[in-house]
Amino acid sequence: MSLKNRNAVITGSTSGIGLAYAKALAKEGANVMINGFGKPEDIEKERAGIESEFGVKALYSAADMTKPDQIKGMIDQAVSAFGGVDILINNAGVQFVSPIEEFPIEKWDQIIAINLSAAFHAIREVVPVMKKGGWGRIISTASAHSLVASPFKSAYVTAKHGLNGLTKTVALEVATHKITANCISPGYVWTPLVEGQIPDTMKARNLTREQVINDVLLDSQPTKEFVTPEQVAAIAVFLCSDAAAQITGANISVDGGWTAE
Ligand code: NAD
């Protein structure tokens, strides 16, 4: 299977799952626009590395997913550089762990903006482009938390449930245009996002680091293993294939059995 001549925009792809998506799509021949924060020299190393390793065009957009005008700018930049956008992966995401009564209001607003509203803005901009191109794949990284809740993650769980609803709605609206829209819902994937929430979970639940990893994180996952970013990215590659043309409005779990319980 080849994604040669396809052009992809992947939000939040300077690390973790997003970077794995970018590499997996580039490996199949797609040009990719990466996005996200980080040290400029690290981002440039990844961007240039993708170009040289896979022989595709790789661009970087510094768009902040909390800013609708910058999201529009990112899609515009991709259209003018590539001539179109065929694949959009809404992946940028942040987490904050706190009991609801202490949940900082600015953290709620930030998580809803990055994890949910950014996908709305990007999809809104990209759908006309995909309709014009006659083909499209919209993929959003949701989470097991788009299907079930955990305590102390009110904003994240709300945003991810919303992303699932947004995806189903868009899937219906674009169904006759050869454009599909799906969510991929990982369980715990070992990335900076998961590592970063360990100290707050230790505090919120009064546990040690090892207890958080084994008794909270992996406790949810019957396989007792973390998912890898590459396993998540492989599902995105499949969703971009012709074999997946009739998969739309779906929410595909990659969670070691978590949501089967
Ligand atoms: P990560 O922290 O490694 O990556 C997050 C990416 O988002 C980074 O590139 C970061 O720079 C970018 N980002 C953050 N704020 C941004 C902003 N305002 N504008 C643009 N980019 C921004 O985390 P990850 O674990 O790879 O998470 C990627 C996605 O996967 C998120 O949506 C997350 O909710 C989801 N997810 C992760 C897990 C997990 O266990 N790691 C599980 C389920 C879902």
Coordinates of C-alpha atoms and ligand atoms in Angstrom, one line a residue:
M1 CA 0.0 0.0 0.0
S2 CA 1.3 3.4 -0.8
L3 CA 0.4 6.9 0.2
K4 CA 2.6 8.5 -2.5
N5 CA 1.3 11.9 -3.6
R6 CA -0.9 12.1 -0.5
N7 CA -0.4 15.1 1.8
A8 CA -0.9 14.9 5.6
V9 CA -1.2 17.4 8.4
I10 CA -0.6 16.0 11.8
T11 CA -1.2 18.3 14.8
G12 CA 0.9 17.8 17.9
S13 CA 3.5 15.8 16.1
T14 CA 6.8 17.0 17.6
S15 CA 6.7 14.1 20.0
G16 CA 5.0 10.9 21.2
I17 CA 2.1 9.5 19.1
G18 CA 2.0 12.4 16.7
L19 CA 5.6 11.9 15.6
A20 CA 5.0 8.2 15.2
Y21 CA 2.0 9.0 12.9
A22 CA 4.2 11.4 10.8
K23 CA 6.9 8.8 10.4
A24 CA 4.5 6.0 9.6
L25 CA 2.7 8.0 6.9
A26 CA 6.0 9.3 5.5
K27 CA 7.2 5.7 5.3
E28 CA 4.2 5.0 3.1
G29 CA 5.2 7.9 0.8
A30 CA 3.0 10.8 2.1
N31 CA 4.3 14.3 2.5
V32 CA 3.8 15.5 6.0
M33 CA 3.3 18.7 7.9
I34 CA 4.4 18.3 11.5
N35 CA 3.2 20.7 14.2
G36 CA 3.7 21.3 17.9
F37 CA 6.0 22.8 20.5
G38 CA 9.6 22.0 21.4
K39 CA 13.2 23.2 21.0
P40 CA 13.6 24.5 17.4
E41 CA 16.7 22.4 16.9
D42 CA 15.0 19.2 18.0
I43 CA 12.0 19.9 15.7
E44 CA 14.3 20.7 12.8
K45 CA 16.2 17.5 13.4
E46 CA 12.9 15.5 13.2
R47 CA 11.6 17.3 10.2
A48 CA 14.9 17.0 8.2
G49 CA 15.2 13.3 9.4
I50 CA 11.8 12.5 8.0
E51 CA 12.7 14.0 4.6
S52 CA 16.0 12.2 4.3
E53 CA 14.8 8.9 5.7
F54 CA 11.6 8.6 3.7
G55 CA 12.3 10.8 0.6
V56 CA 9.1 12.9 1.1
K57 CA 8.5 16.6 1.7
A58 CA 8.2 17.4 5.5
L59 CA 7.2 20.8 6.7
Y60 CA 6.7 22.3 10.1
S61 CA 4.0 24.6 11.4
A62 CA 4.3 26.3 14.7
A63 CA 0.6 26.9 14.9
D64 CA -0.8 27.0 18.5
M65 CA -3.9 24.8 18.7
T66 CA -5.5 27.2 21.1
K67 CA -5.6 29.8 18.4
P68 CA -8.2 29.3 15.6
D69 CA -6.5 31.8 13.2
Q70 CA -3.2 29.9 13.6
I71 CA -5.0 26.6 12.8
K72 CA -6.4 28.2 9.6
G73 CA -2.9 29.4 8.8
M74 CA -1.5 25.9 9.2
I75 CA -4.1 24.4 6.8
D76 CA -3.5 27.3 4.3
Q77 CA 0.3 26.8 4.6
A78 CA -0.1 23.1 3.8
V79 CA -2.4 23.7 0.9
S80 CA -0.1 26.3 -0.7
A81 CA 3.0 24.1 -0.1
F82 CA 1.6 20.7 -1.1
G83 CA -1.3 21.8 -3.4
G84 CA -3.9 20.1 -1.1
V85 CA -4.4 18.2 2.1
D86 CA -5.7 14.6 1.9
I87 CA -5.1 13.4 5.5
L88 CA -5.7 15.4 8.7
I89 CA -4.8 13.9 12.0
N90 CA -6.0 15.8 15.0
N91 CA -3.6 14.7 17.6
A92 CA -2.4 17.6 19.8
G93 CA -3.5 17.0 23.3
V94 CA -2.6 18.0 26.9
Q95 CA -3.7 16.5 30.2
F96 CA -4.2 17.9 33.7
V97 CA -5.1 15.9 36.8
S98 CA -7.0 17.4 39.7
P99 CA -10.2 16.9 41.8
I100 CA -13.0 18.9 40.2
E101 CA -13.4 21.4 43.1
E102 CA -9.8 22.5 42.7
F103 CA -9.6 22.1 38.9
P104 CA -8.0 25.4 37.6
I105 CA -10.5 27.2 35.3
E106 CA -7.7 28.1 32.9
K107 CA -6.6 24.4 32.6
W108 CA -10.2 23.5 31.8
D109 CA -10.3 26.1 29.0
Q110 CA -6.9 25.1 27.7
I111 CA -7.7 21.3 27.5
I112 CA -11.1 22.0 25.8
A113 CA -9.3 24.3 23.3
I114 CA -6.4 22.0 22.4
N115 CA -8.1 18.5 22.7
L116 CA -11.5 19.4 21.3
S117 CA -12.0 22.8 19.7
A118 CA -8.8 22.6 17.7
A119 CA -10.1 19.6 15.9
F120 CA -13.3 21.5 15.0
H121 CA -11.3 24.4 13.6
A122 CA -9.0 22.1 11.6
I123 CA -11.8 19.9 10.2
R124 CA -13.8 23.0 9.3
E125 CA -10.9 24.4 7.3
V126 CA -9.9 21.1 5.7
V127 CA -13.2 19.7 4.6
P128 CA -13.6 22.1 1.6
V129 CA -10.0 21.2 0.5
M130 CA -10.7 17.5 0.8
K131 CA -14.0 17.8 -1.1
K132 CA -12.2 19.6 -3.9
G133 CA -9.5 16.9 -4.0
G134 CA -12.2 14.2 -4.0
W135 CA -10.7 12.1 -1.2
G136 CA -9.9 12.5 2.4
R137 CA -9.1 10.9 5.7
I138 CA -9.8 12.7 9.0
I139 CA -8.4 10.9 12.0
S140 CA -8.5 12.1 15.6
T141 CA -6.6 10.7 18.5
A142 CA -9.3 10.3 21.1
S143 CA -8.6 8.0 24.0
A144 CA -10.1 5.2 26.1
H145 CA -11.3 8.3 28.0
S146 CA -13.6 9.0 25.0
L147 CA -15.5 5.9 26.1
V148 CA -15.1 5.6 29.9
A149 CA -14.1 8.1 32.6
S150 CA -11.4 8.1 35.3
P151 CA -11.6 10.4 38.4
F152 CA -9.6 13.7 38.4
K153 CA -9.6 14.1 34.6
S154 CA -12.8 16.0 34.1
A155 CA -11.6 18.3 31.3
Y156 CA -9.8 15.5 29.4
V157 CA -12.6 13.0 29.6
T158 CA -15.1 15.7 28.5
A159 CA -13.0 16.8 25.6
K160 CA -12.3 13.2 24.4
H161 CA -16.0 12.2 24.6
G162 CA -16.7 15.4 22.6
L163 CA -14.1 14.5 20.0
N164 CA -15.9 11.2 19.5
G165 CA -19.2 13.0 18.9
L166 CA -17.6 15.5 16.6
T167 CA -16.1 12.7 14.5
K168 CA -19.4 10.8 14.1
T169 CA -21.2 14.0 13.1
V170 CA -18.5 14.9 10.5
A171 CA -18.4 11.3 9.2
L172 CA -22.2 11.6 8.3
E173 CA -21.8 15.1 6.7
V174 CA -18.9 14.0 4.3
A175 CA -20.0 10.4 3.8
T176 CA -20.7 10.8 0.0
H177 CA -17.4 12.6 -0.7
K178 CA -15.0 9.7 -0.3
I179 CA -13.9 11.3 3.0
T180 CA -13.9 9.3 6.2
A181 CA -13.7 10.5 9.8
N182 CA -12.6 8.2 12.6
C183 CA -11.2 8.2 16.1
I184 CA -8.4 6.1 17.3
S185 CA -8.7 5.5 21.1
P186 CA -5.5 4.4 22.7
G187 CA -5.2 3.2 26.3
Y188 CA -2.0 4.2 28.1
V189 CA 0.9 4.8 25.7
W190 CA 4.3 5.5 27.2
T191 CA 4.9 9.1 26.0
P192 CA 5.8 12.4 27.6
L193 CA 2.1 13.1 28.2
V194 CA 1.7 10.0 30.4
E195 CA 5.1 10.5 32.2
G196 CA 4.1 14.1 32.9
Q197 CA 0.9 13.2 34.8
I198 CA 2.6 10.8 37.2
P199 CA 3.6 13.5 39.8
D200 CA 0.0 15.0 39.9
T201 CA -1.6 11.5 40.2
M202 CA 0.9 10.7 43.0
K203 CA -0.4 13.8 44.8
A204 CA -4.1 13.4 44.0
R205 CA -4.1 9.7 45.1
N206 CA -1.3 9.8 47.7
L207 CA 0.7 7.1 45.9
T208 CA 4.4 6.4 45.0
R209 CA 5.6 6.6 41.3
E210 CA 5.6 2.7 41.1
Q211 CA 2.1 2.5 42.5
V212 CA 0.8 5.0 40.0
I213 CA 2.4 3.0 37.1
N214 CA 1.3 -0.4 38.2
D215 CA -1.8 0.1 40.3
V216 CA -3.4 3.1 38.4
L217 CA -2.1 3.1 34.8
L218 CA -1.5 -0.5 34.0
D219 CA -4.3 -1.5 36.3
S220 CA -6.8 -0.3 33.6
Q221 CA -5.1 -2.4 31.0
P222 CA -5.8 -6.1 31.1
T223 CA -2.7 -6.9 29.0
K224 CA -0.5 -5.1 31.7
E225 CA 1.5 -3.6 28.9
F226 CA 1.7 0.0 27.6
V227 CA 0.6 0.5 24.0
T228 CA 3.4 1.7 21.7
P229 CA 3.1 4.9 19.6
E230 CA 4.0 2.7 16.6
Q231 CA 1.0 0.4 17.2
V232 CA -1.3 3.5 17.2
A233 CA 0.3 4.9 14.1
A234 CA -0.2 1.6 12.2
I235 CA -4.0 1.9 12.7
A236 CA -3.8 5.4 11.1
V237 CA -2.0 4.0 8.1
F238 CA -4.6 1.3 7.8
L239 CA -7.4 3.9 8.0
C240 CA -5.7 5.7 5.1
S241 CA -5.8 2.6 2.9
D242 CA -8.5 1.6 0.4
A243 CA -9.4 -1.3 2.6
A244 CA -10.7 1.1 5.2
A245 CA -12.8 3.2 2.8
Q246 CA -16.1 2.0 4.4
I247 CA -14.8 2.5 8.0
T248 CA -16.2 5.9 9.0
G249 CA -17.7 7.4 12.2
A250 CA -15.9 4.6 14.1
N251 CA -13.9 4.8 17.3
I252 CA -11.2 2.2 17.2
S253 CA -9.8 1.1 20.6
V254 CA -6.1 0.2 20.9
D255 CA -6.2 -0.2 24.7
G256 CA -5.1 -3.6 25.7
G257 CA -8.7 -4.6 26.6
W258 CA -9.3 -1.6 29.0
T259 CA -12.7 -0.7 27.6
A260 CA -13.8 -4.3 27.3
E261 CA -14.2 -4.5 31.1
Ligands
NAD1 P1 2.9 14.2 23.9 O1 2.9 15.2 25.0 O2 4.1 13.4 23.6 O3 2.5 15.0 22.5 C1 1.6 16.1 22.5 C2 1.9 16.9 21.3 O4 0.9 18.0 21.3 C3 3.3 17.5 21.3 O5 3.8 17.6 20.0 C4 3.0 19.0 21.8 O6 4.0 19.9 21.4 C5 1.7 19.2 21.1 N1 1.0 20.3 21.7 C6 0.6 20.6 23.0 N2 0.0 21.7 23.1 C7 -0.1 22.2 21.8 C8 -0.7 23.4 21.3 N3 -1.3 24.4 22.0 N4 -0.6 23.6 19.9 C9 0.0 22.7 19.2 N5 0.6 21.6 19.6 C10 0.5 21.4 20.9 O7 1.6 13.3 24.1 P2 1.1 12.0 23.4 O8 0.9 11.0 24.5 O9 1.8 11.6 22.2 O10 -0.4 12.5 23.0 C11 -0.9 12.7 21.7 C12 -2.4 12.5 21.7 O11 -2.7 11.2 22.1 C13 -3.1 13.5 22.6 O12 -4.3 13.9 22.0 C14 -3.5 12.5 23.8 O13 -4.6 13.0 24.5 C15 -3.7 11.2 23.1 N6 -3.6 10.0 23.9 C16 -2.5 9.7 24.6 C17 -2.4 8.6 25.4 C18 -1.2 8.2 26.1 O14 -1.3 7.3 26.9 N7 0.0 8.8 25.9 C19 -3.6 7.8 25.5 C20 -4.7 8.1 24.8 C21 -4.7 9.3 24.0

